mmCIF file of C-alpha atoms and ligand atoms in Angstrom:
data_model
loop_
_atom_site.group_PDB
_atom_site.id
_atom_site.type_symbol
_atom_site.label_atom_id
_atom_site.label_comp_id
_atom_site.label_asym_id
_atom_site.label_seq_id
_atom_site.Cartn_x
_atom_site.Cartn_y
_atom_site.Cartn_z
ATOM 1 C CA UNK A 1 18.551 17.361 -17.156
ATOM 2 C CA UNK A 2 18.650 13.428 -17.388
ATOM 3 C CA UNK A 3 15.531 11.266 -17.482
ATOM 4 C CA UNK A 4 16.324 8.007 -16.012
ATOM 5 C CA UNK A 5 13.912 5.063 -16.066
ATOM 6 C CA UNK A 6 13.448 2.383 -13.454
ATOM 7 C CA UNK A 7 13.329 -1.842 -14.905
ATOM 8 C CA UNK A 8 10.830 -2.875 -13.829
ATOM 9 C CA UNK A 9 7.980 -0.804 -13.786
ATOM 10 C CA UNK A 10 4.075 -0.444 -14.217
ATOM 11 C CA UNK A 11 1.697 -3.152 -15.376
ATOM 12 C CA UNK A 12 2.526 -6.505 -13.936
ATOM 13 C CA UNK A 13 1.118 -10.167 -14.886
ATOM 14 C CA UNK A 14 -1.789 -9.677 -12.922
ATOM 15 C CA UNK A 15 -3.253 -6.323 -14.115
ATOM 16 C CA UNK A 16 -2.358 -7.559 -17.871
ATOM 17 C CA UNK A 17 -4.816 -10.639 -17.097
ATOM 18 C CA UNK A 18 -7.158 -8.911 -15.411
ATOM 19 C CA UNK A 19 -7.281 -5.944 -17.936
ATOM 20 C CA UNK A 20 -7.830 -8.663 -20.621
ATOM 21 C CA UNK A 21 -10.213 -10.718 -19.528
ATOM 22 C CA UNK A 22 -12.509 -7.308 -19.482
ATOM 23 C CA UNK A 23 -11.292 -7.249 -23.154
ATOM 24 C CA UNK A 24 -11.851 -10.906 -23.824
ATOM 25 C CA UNK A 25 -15.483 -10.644 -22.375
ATOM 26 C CA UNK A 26 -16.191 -7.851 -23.970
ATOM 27 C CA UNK A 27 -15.259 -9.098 -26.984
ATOM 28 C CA UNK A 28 -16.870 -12.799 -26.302
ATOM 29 C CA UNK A 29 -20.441 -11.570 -24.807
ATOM 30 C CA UNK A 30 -20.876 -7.929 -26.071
ATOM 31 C CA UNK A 31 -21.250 -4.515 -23.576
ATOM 32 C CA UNK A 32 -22.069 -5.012 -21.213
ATOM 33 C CA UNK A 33 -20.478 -6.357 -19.392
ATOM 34 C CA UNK A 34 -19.769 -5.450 -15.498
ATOM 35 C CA UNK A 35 -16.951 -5.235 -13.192
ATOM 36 C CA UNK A 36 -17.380 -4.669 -9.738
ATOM 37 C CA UNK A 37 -14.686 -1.954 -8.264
ATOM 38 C CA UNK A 38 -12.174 -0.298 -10.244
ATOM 39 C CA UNK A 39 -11.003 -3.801 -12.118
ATOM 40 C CA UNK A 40 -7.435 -1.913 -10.926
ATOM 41 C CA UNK A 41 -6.400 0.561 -9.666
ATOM 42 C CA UNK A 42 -6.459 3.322 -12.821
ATOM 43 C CA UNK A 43 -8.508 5.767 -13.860
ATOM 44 C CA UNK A 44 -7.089 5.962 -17.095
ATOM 45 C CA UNK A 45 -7.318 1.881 -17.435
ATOM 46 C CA UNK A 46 -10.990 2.227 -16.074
ATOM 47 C CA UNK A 47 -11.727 4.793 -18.248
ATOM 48 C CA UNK A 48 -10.604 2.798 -21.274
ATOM 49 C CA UNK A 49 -12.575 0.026 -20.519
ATOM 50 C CA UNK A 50 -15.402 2.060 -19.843
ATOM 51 C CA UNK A 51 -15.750 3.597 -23.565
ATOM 52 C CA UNK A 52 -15.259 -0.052 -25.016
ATOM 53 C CA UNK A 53 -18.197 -1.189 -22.586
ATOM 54 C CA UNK A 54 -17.413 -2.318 -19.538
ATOM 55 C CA UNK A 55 -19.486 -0.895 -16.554
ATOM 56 C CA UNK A 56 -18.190 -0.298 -13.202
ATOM 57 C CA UNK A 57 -20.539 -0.805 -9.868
ATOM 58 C CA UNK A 58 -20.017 -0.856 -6.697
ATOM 59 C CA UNK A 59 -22.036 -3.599 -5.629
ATOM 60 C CA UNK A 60 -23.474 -6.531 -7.181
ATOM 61 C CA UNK A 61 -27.595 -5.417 -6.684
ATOM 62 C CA UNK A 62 -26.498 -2.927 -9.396
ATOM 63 C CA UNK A 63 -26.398 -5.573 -11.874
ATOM 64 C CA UNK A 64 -29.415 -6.773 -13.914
ATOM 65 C CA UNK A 65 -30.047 -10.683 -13.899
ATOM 66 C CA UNK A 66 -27.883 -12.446 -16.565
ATOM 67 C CA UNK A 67 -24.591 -9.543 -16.451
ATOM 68 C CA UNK A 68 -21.643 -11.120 -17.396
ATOM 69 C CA UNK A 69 -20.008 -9.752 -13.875
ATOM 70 C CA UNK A 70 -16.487 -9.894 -13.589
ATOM 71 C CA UNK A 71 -14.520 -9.719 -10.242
ATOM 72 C CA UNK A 72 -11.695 -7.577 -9.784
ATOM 73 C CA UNK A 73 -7.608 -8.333 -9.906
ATOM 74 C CA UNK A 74 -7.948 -7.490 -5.837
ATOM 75 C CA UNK A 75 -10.257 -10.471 -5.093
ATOM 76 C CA UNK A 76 -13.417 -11.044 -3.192
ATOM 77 C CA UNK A 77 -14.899 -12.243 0.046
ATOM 78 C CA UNK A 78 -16.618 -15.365 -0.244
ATOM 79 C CA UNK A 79 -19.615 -13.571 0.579
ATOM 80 C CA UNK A 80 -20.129 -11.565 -2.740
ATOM 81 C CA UNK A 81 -18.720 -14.746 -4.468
ATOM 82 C CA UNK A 82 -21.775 -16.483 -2.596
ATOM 83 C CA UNK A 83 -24.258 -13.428 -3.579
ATOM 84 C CA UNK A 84 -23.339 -13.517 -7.113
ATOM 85 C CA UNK A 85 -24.592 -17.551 -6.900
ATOM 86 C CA UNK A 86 -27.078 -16.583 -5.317
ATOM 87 C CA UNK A 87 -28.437 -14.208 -7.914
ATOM 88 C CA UNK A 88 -26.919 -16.359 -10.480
ATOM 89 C CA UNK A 89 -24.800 -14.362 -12.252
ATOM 90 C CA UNK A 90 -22.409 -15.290 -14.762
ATOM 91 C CA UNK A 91 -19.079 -14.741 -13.196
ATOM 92 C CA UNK A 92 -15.684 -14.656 -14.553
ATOM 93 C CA UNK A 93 -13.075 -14.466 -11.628
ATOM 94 C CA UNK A 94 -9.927 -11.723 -12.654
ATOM 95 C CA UNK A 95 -8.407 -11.691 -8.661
ATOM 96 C CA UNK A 96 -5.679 -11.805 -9.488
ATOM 97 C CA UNK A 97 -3.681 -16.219 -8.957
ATOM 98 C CA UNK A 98 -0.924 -14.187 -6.417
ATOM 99 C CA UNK A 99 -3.811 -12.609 -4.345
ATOM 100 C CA UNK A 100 -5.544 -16.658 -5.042
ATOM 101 C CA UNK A 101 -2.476 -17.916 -3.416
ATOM 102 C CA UNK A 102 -2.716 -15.822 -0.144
ATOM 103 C CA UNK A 103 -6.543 -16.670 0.035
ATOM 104 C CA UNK A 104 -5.531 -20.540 0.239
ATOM 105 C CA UNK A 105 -2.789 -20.446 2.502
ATOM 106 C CA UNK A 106 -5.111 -18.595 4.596
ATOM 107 C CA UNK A 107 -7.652 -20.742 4.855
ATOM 108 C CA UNK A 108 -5.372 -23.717 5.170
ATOM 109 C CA UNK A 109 -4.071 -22.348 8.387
ATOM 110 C CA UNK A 110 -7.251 -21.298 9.729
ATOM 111 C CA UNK A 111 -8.384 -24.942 8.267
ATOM 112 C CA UNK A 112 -5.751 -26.428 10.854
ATOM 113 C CA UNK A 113 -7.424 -24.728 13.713
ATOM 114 C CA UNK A 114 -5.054 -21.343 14.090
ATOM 115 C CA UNK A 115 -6.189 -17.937 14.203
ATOM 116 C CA UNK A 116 -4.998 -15.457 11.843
ATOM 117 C CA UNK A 117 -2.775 -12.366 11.543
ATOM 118 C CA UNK A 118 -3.658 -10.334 8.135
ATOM 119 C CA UNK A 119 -0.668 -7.951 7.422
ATOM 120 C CA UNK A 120 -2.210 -5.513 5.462
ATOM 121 C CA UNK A 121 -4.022 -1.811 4.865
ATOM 122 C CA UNK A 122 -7.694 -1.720 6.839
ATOM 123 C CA UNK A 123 -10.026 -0.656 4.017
ATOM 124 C CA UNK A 124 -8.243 -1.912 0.675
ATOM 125 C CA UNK A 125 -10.173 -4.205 -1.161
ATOM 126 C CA UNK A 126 -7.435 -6.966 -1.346
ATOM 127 C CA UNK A 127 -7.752 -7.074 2.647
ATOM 128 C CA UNK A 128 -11.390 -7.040 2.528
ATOM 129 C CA UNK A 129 -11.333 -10.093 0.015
ATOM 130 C CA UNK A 130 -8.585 -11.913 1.915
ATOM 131 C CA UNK A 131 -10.517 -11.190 5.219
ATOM 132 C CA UNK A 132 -13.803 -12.691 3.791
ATOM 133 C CA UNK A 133 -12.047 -15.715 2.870
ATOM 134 C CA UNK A 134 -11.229 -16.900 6.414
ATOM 135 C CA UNK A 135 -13.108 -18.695 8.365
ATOM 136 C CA UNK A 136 -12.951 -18.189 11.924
ATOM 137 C CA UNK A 137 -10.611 -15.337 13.764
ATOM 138 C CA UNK A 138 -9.129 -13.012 11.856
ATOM 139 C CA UNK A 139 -6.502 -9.919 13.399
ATOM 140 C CA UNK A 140 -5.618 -6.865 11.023
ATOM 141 C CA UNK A 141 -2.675 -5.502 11.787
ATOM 142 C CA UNK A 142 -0.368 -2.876 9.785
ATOM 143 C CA UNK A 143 2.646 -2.106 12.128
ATOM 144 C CA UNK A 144 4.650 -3.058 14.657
ATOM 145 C CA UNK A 145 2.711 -0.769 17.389
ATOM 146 C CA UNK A 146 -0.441 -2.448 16.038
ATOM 147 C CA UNK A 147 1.432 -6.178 16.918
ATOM 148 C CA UNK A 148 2.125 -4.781 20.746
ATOM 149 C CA UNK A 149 -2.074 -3.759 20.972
ATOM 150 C CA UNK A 150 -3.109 -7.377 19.948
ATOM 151 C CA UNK A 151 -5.268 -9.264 22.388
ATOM 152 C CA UNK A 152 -5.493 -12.517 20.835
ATOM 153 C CA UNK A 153 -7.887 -15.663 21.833
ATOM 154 C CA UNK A 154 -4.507 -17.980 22.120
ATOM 155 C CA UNK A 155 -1.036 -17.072 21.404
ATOM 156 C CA UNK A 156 -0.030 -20.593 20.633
ATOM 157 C CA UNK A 157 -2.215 -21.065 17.778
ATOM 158 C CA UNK A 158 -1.747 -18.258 15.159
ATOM 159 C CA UNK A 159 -0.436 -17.901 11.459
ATOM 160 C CA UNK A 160 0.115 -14.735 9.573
ATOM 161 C CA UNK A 161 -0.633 -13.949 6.091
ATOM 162 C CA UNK A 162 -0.050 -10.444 4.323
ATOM 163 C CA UNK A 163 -1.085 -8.452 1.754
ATOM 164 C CA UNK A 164 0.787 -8.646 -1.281
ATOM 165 C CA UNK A 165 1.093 -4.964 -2.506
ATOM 166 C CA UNK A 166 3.007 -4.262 1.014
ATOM 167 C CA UNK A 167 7.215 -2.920 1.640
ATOM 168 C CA UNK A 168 9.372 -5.996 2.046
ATOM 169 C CA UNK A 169 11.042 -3.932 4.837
ATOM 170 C CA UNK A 170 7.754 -2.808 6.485
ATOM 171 C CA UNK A 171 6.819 -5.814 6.573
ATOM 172 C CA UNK A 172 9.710 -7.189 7.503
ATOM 173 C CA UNK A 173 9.785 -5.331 10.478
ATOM 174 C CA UNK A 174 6.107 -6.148 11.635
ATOM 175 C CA UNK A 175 6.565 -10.331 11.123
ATOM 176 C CA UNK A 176 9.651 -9.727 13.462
ATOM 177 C CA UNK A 177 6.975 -7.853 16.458
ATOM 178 C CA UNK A 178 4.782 -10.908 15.889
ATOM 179 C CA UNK A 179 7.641 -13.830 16.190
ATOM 180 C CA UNK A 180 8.944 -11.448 19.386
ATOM 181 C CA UNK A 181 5.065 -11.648 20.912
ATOM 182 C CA UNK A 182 4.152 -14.916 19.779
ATOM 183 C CA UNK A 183 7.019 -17.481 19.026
ATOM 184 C CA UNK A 184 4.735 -20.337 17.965
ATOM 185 C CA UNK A 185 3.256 -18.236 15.068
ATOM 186 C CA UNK A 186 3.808 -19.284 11.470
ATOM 187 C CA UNK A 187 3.626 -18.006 8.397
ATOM 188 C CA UNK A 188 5.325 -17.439 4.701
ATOM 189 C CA UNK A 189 7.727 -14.495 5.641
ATOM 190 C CA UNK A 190 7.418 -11.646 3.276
ATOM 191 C CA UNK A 191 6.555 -14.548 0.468
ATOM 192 C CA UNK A 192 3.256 -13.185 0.187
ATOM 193 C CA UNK A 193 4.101 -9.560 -1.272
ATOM 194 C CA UNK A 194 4.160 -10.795 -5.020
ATOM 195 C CA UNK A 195 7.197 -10.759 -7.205
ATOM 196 C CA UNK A 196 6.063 -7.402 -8.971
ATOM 197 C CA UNK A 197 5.495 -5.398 -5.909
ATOM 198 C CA UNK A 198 9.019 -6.473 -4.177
ATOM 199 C CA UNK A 199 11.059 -6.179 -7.965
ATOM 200 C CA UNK A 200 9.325 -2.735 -8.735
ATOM 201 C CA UNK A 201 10.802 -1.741 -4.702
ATOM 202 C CA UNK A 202 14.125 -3.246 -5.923
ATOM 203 C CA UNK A 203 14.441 -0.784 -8.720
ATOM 204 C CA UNK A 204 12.935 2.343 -7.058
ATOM 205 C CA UNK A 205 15.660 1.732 -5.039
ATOM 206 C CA UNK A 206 18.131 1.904 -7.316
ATOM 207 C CA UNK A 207 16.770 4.603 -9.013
ATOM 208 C CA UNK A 208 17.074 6.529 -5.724
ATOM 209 C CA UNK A 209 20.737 5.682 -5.782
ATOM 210 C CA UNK A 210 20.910 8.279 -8.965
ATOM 211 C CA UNK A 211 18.033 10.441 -9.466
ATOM 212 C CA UNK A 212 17.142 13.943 -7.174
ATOM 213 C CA UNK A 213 13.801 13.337 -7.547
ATOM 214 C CA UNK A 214 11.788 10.513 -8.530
ATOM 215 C CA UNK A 215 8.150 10.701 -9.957
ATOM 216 C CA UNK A 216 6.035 7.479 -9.288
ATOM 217 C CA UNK A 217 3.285 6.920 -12.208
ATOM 218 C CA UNK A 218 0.213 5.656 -10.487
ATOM 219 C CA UNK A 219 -2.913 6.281 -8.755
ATOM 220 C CA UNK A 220 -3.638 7.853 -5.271
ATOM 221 C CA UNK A 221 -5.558 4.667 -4.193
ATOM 222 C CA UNK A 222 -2.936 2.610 -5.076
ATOM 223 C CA UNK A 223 -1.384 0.554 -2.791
ATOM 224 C CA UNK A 224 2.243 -1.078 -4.374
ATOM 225 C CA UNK A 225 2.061 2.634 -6.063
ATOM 226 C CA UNK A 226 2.286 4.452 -3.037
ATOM 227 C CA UNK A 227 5.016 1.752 -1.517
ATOM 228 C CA UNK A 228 7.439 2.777 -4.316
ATOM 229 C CA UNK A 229 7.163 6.764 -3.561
ATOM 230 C CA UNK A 230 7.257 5.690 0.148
ATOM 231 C CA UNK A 231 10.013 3.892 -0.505
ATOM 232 C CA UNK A 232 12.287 6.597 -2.844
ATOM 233 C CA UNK A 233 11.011 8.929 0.096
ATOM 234 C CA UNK A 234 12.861 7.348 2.759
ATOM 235 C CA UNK A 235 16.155 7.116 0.662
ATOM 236 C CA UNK A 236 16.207 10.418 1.378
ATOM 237 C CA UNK A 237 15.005 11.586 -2.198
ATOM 238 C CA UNK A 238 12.141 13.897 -3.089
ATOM 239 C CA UNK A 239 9.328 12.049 -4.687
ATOM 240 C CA UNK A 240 5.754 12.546 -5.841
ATOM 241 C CA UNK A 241 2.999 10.261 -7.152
ATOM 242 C CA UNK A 242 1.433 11.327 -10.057
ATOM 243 C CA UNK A 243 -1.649 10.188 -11.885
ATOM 244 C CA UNK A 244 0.093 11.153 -15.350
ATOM 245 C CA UNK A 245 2.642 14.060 -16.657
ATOM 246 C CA UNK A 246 -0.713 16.594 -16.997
ATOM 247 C CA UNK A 247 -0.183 16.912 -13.136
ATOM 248 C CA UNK A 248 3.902 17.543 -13.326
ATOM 249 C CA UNK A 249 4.461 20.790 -11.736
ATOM 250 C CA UNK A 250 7.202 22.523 -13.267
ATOM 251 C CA UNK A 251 8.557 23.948 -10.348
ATOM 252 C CA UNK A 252 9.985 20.309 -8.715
ATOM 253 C CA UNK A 253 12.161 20.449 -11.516
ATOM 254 C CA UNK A 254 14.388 23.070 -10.128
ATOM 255 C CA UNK A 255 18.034 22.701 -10.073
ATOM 256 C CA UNK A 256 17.426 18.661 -10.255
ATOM 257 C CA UNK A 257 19.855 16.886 -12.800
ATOM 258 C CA UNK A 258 18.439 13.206 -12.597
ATOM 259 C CA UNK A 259 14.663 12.656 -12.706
ATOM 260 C CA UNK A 260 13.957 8.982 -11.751
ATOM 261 C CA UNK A 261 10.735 7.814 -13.584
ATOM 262 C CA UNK A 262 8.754 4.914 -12.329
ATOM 263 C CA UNK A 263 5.152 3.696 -12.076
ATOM 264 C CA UNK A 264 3.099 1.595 -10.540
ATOM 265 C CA UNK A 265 1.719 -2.490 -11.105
ATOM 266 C CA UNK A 266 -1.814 -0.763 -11.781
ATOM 267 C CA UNK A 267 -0.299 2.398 -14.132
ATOM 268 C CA UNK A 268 0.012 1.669 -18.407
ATOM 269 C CA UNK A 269 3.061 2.539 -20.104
ATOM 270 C CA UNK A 270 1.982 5.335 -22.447
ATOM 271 C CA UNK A 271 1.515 6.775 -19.373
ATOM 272 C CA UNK A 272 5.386 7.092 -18.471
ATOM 273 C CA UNK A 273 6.167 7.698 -21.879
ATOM 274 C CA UNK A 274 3.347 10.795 -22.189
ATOM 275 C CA UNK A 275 5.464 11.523 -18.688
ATOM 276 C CA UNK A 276 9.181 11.320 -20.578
ATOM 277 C CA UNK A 277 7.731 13.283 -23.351
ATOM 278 C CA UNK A 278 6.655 16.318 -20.709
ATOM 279 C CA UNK A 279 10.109 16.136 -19.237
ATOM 280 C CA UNK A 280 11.527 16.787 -22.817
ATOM 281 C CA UNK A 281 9.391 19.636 -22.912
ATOM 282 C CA UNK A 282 10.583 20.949 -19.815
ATOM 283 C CA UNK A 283 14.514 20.397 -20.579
ATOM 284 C CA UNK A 284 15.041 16.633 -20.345
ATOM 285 C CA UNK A 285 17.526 16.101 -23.081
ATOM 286 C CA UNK A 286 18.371 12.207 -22.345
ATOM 287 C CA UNK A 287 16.870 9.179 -21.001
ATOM 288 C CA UNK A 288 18.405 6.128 -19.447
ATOM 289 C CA UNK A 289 16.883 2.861 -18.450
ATOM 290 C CA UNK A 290 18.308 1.092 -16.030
ATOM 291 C CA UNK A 291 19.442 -2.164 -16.220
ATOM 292 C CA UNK A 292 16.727 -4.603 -13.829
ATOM 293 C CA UNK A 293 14.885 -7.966 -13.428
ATOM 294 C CA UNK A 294 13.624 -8.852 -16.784
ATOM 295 C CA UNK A 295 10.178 -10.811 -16.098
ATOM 296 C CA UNK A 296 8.153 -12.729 -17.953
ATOM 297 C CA UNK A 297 5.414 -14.297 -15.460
ATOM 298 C CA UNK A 298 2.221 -14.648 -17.317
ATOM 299 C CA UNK A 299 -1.333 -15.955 -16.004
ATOM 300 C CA UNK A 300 -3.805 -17.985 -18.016
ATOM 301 C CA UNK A 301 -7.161 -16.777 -19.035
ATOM 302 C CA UNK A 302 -9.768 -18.531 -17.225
ATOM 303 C CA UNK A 303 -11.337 -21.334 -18.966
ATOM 304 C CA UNK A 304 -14.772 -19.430 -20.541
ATOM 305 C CA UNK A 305 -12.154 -16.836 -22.497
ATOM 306 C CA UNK A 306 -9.714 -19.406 -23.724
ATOM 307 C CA UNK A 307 -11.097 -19.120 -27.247
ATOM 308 C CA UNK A 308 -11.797 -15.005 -26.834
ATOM 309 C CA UNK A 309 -9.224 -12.417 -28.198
ATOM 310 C CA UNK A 310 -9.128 -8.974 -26.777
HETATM 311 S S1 SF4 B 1 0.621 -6.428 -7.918
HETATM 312 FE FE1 SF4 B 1 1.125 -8.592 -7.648
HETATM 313 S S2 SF4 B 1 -0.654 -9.478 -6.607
HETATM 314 FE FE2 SF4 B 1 -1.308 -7.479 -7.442
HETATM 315 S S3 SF4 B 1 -2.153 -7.984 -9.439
HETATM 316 FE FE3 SF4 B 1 0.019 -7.529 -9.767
HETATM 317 S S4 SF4 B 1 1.047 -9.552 -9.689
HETATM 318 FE FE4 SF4 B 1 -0.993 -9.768 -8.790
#
């Protein structure tokens, strides 16, 4: 049995930055300090962070006067950005500049007078920051059957945005129902879904073109995570998400030749290899990478951890 690896895969630019600036606060102010949500979506990141200091809440009463308080790599609503003011906390923003980017072109359609379409998943926190960002009208929709439901206040005067963790084809598919319903609506195309999320899809792709089963690194609650087994699913290959190799059941392993390996934007890379090395245990005897999109995007810190190290 063959391991083969997909290029790219796991952390991207904006899970490194936001993972850091915990580190570079940490580091900078002393524990605590506090992050509201899961700063992304990993338990074993979260944990991690935890045991050097950091302290997850839910919401921001749960933080004493004075917390350094920083915001996840998902984003907020302007509303807990205006709460934190308004119970001056310290804040240092990790949303991550690609979900930034969405929030702004929202707002500069809504700014122009149109009503928006949010492409996204109801109940993730990226669409509950992106959602609180807009002022005026805003209509969630996730599919195509969702697009033929709308009732919207006027059909001339409507933009879409999306979420950026979402399937280029999915997507795809649901900006095409809108243009069919409402030819006057604009918007970036599938622009939005962020260079990690549409090259990890590239390569789970063609890791689908060679493995019989493909395991996909990554947590349950994660969205681009959950795209990529989605994805190797409907190439017709058998895939699983897995938090780490502790959960590999030995039994998917039967009579497959080719395990594809990928992970997630949110999952670490000692995860994949602790993953390999489980493989090897149960028979792997090679591993491949495949050749992919080298990147190299980075985000800088935000101005208060310039001078921090993590
Ligand atoms: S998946 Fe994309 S949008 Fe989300 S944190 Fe990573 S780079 Fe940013």
């Amino acid at each position: 049995m063959k391991v083969i690896l997909a290029k790219p895969r796991g952390f991207c630019a904006g899970v490194e930055r936001a993972i850091e600036i915990v580190e570079r606060a940490l580091e900078k102010y002393g524990a605590p300090v506090y992050v509201r949500h899961e700063i992304v979506h990993n338990r074993h990141v979260v944990d991690n962070l935890r045991a050097k200091g950091a302290r997850f809440v839910d919401e921001l009463d749960e933080i004493p006067l004075g917390g350094i308080t920083v915001f996840s790599a998902h984003g907020v609503s302007q509303r807990v950005e205006d709460d934190a003011a308004l119970r001056s906390l310290p804040v240092i923003d990790a949303t991550c500049p690609l979900v930034s980017k969405v929030h702004h072109e929202a707002q500069r359609y809504a700014g122009a007078g149109r009503d928006i379409v949010l492409i996204g998943h109801d109940g993730h926190p990226e669409v509950e920051g992106t959602m609180g960002r807009i002022d005026g009208k805003v209509y969630l929709v996730a599919t195509p059957e969702d697009v033929a439901l709308l009732n919207v206040r006027d059909p001339e005067q409507l933009a879409y945005v999306t979420q950026t963790t979402l399937s280029v084809d999915d997507t795809r598919s649901v900006i095409e129902a809108l243009k069919e319903r409402f030819p006057n609506i604009i918007g970036p195309d599938t622009r939005d879904i962020c260079y990690a999320t549409q090259n990890r899809q590239g390569a789970v792709r063609e890791l689908a073109k060679r493995a019989d089963l493909i395991l996909v690194v990554g947590a349950q609650n994660s969205s681009n995570s959950n795209r990529l087994r989605e994805i190797a699913s409907e190439m017709g290959v058998r895939a699983y998400l897995i938090a780490d190799g502790s959960v590999l059941d030995p039994a998917w392993l039967e009579g497959v030749h080719a395990v594809g390996v990928t992970a997630g934007a949110s999952a670490p890379e000692h995860l994949v290899q602790q993953l390999v090395d489980r493989l090897g245990e149960l028979g792997a005897t090679e591993v491949e990478i495949l050749p992919g999109v080298d990147e190299n995007v980075r985000f800088r810190m935000p101005a208060e951890l310039a001078d921090a190290v993590a």
